[in-house]
XYZ file of C-alpha atoms in Angstrom:
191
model
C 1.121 21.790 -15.074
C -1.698 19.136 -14.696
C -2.391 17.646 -11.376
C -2.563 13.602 -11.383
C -3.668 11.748 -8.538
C -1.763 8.177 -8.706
C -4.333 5.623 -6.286
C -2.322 2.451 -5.084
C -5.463 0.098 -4.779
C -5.799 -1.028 -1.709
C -4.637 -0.094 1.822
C -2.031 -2.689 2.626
C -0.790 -4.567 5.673
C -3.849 -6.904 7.034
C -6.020 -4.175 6.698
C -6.265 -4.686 3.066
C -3.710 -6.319 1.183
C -5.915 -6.792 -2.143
C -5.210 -9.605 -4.222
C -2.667 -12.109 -2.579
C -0.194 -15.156 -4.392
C -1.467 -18.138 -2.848
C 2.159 -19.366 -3.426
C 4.244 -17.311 -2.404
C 2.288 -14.843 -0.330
C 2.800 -11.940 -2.479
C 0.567 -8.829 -1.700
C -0.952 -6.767 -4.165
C -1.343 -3.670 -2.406
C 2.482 -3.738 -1.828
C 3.330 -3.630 -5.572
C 0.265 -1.276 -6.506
C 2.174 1.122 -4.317
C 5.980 0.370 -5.373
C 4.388 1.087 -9.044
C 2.779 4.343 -7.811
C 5.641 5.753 -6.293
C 7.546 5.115 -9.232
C 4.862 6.988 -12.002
C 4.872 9.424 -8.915
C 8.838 10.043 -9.996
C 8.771 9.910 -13.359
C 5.519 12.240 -13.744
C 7.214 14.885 -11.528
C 10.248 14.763 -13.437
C 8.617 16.177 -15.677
C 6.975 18.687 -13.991
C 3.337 16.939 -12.970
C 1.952 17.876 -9.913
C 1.485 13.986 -8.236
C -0.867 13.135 -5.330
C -0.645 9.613 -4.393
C -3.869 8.101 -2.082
C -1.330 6.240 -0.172
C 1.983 6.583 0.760
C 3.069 3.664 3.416
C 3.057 -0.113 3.219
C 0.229 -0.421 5.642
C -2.198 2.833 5.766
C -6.108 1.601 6.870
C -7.347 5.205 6.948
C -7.229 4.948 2.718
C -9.140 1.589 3.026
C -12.177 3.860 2.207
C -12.771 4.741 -1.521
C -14.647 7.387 -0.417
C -11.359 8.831 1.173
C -9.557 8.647 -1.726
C -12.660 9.623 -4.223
C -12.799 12.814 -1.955
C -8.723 13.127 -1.497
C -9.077 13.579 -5.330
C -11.623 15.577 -5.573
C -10.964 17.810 -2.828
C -7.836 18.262 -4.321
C -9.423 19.477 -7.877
C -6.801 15.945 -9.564
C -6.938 16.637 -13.381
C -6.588 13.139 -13.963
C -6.447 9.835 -11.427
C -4.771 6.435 -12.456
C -5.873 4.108 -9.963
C -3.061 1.404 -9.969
C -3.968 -2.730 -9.197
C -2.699 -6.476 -9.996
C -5.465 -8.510 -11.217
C -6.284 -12.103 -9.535
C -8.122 -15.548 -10.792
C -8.828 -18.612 -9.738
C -7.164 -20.138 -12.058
C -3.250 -19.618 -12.095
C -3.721 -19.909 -16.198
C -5.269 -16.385 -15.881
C -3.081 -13.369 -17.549
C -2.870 -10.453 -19.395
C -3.761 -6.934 -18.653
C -6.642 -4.364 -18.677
C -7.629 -1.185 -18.116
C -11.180 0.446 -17.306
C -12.858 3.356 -17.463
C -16.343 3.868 -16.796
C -19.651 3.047 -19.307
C -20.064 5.000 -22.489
C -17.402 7.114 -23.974
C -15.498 10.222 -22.173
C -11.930 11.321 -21.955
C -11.119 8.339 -19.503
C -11.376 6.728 -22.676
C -8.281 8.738 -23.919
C -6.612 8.197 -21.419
C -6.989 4.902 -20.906
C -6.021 4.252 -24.307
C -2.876 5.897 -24.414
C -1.604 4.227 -21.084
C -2.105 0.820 -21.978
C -0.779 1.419 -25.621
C 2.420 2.232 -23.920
C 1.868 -0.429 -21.580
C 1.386 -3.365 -24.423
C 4.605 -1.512 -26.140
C 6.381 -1.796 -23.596
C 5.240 -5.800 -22.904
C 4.541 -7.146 -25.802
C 4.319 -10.541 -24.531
C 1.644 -9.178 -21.998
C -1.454 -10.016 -23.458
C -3.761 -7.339 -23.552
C -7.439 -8.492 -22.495
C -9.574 -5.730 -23.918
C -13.163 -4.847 -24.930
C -13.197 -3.305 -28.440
C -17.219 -3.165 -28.970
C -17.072 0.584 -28.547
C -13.641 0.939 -30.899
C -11.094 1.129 -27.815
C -9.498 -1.109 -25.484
C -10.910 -0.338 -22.607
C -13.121 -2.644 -20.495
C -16.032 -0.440 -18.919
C -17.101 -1.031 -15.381
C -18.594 1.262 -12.278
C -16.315 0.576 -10.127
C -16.268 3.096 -7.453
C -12.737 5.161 -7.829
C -14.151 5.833 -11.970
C -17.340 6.587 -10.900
C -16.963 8.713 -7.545
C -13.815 11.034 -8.924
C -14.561 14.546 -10.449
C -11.690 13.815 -12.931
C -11.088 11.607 -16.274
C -10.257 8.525 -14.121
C -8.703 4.923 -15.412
C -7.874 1.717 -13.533
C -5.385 -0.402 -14.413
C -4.920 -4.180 -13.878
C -1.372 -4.236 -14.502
C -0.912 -8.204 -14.732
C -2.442 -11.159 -12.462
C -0.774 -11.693 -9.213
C -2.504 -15.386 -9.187
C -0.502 -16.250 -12.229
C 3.071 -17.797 -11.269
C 5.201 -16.271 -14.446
C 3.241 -12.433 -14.284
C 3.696 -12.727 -10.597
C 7.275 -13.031 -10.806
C 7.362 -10.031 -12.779
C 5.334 -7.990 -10.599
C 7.542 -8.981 -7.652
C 10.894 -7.369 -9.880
C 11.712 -4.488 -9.117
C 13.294 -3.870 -13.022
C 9.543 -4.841 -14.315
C 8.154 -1.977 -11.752
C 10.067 0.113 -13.003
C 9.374 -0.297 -17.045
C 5.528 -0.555 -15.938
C 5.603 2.691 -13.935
C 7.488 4.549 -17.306
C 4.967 3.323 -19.551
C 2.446 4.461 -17.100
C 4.082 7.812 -17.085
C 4.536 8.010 -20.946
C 0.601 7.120 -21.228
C -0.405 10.015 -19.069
C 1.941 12.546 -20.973
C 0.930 11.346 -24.055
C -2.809 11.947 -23.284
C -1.439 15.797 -23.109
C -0.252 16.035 -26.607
């Protein structure tokens, strides 16, 4: 069965808590990693070999992206979903994305059946896409899609800054449904 490496963004604690509510003090790395562990579940369930970057609350050794890049890679990851909350300056901010490197490659597969399962599964979640090149993907180099041997997508699940999406991120029941479309997306690139 295919090997997919599941990155929580960031490395947590005060080390590198990502994108924080300025509100209520929500951490992003803390749900990127309550997400992961949850597509880590339902991806083994079905009988996916899972590597996650992290594992604890608070690990600063997987601050580097080269660490995780090379966890990956070193690995030989069929596939890596790199897992984040999005964040704005303005709390009227919302949606969600999903990236893959420039130009077209299977990431672009990929990415497109995750967030179709994503939007299906939130419809009210707007999806903020680019469709110049005929999929939803938004195409950036950031370093996790550039530096991993494997397809790689990243995934802004919703914006942290954003007082109703942050409430959902912070529910446990809305973890849950995100990390099963998640899932869904990844087996559905394998049909």
């Amino acid at each position: 069965m295919a090997k997919i490496c599941i990155d929580p963004g960031h490395a947590g604690g005060n080390t590198d808590p990502g994108a924080v509510n300025p509100i209520t003090g929500l951490q992003e790395a803390d749900i990127n990693l309550a997400v992961a562990k949850l597509v880590k579940h339902y991806l083994e369930v079905v009988g996916y070999q899972i590597l996650l970057t992290r594992t604890e609350q608070e690990q600063p050794e997987t601050d580097s992206l080269g660490y995780r890049c090379r966890l990956a890679n070193e690995w030989d990851a069929d596939l890596v979903v790199s897992i984040h909350c999005n964040s704005a300056t303005s709390a009227q901010a919302n949606g969600t994305e999903i990236y893959t490197t420039v130009g077209q490659t299977l990431s672009d597969s990929l990415a497109t059946c995750i967030i179709n399962q994503v939007t299906a599964t939130f419809p009210d979640l707007r999806l903020r896409a680019d469709w110049d090149d005929g999929d939803p993907d938004k195409e950036q180099n950031f370093f996790i899609l550039r530096y991993t041997d494997a397809p790689a997508v990243l995934l802004e699940m919703a914006f942290i800054s954003n007082p109703k999406e942050a409430a959902n991120l912070a529910d446990p029941a809305w973890q849950n449904e995100m990390a099963r479309a998640v899932a869904r997306g990844v087996t559905d690139y394998y049909l």
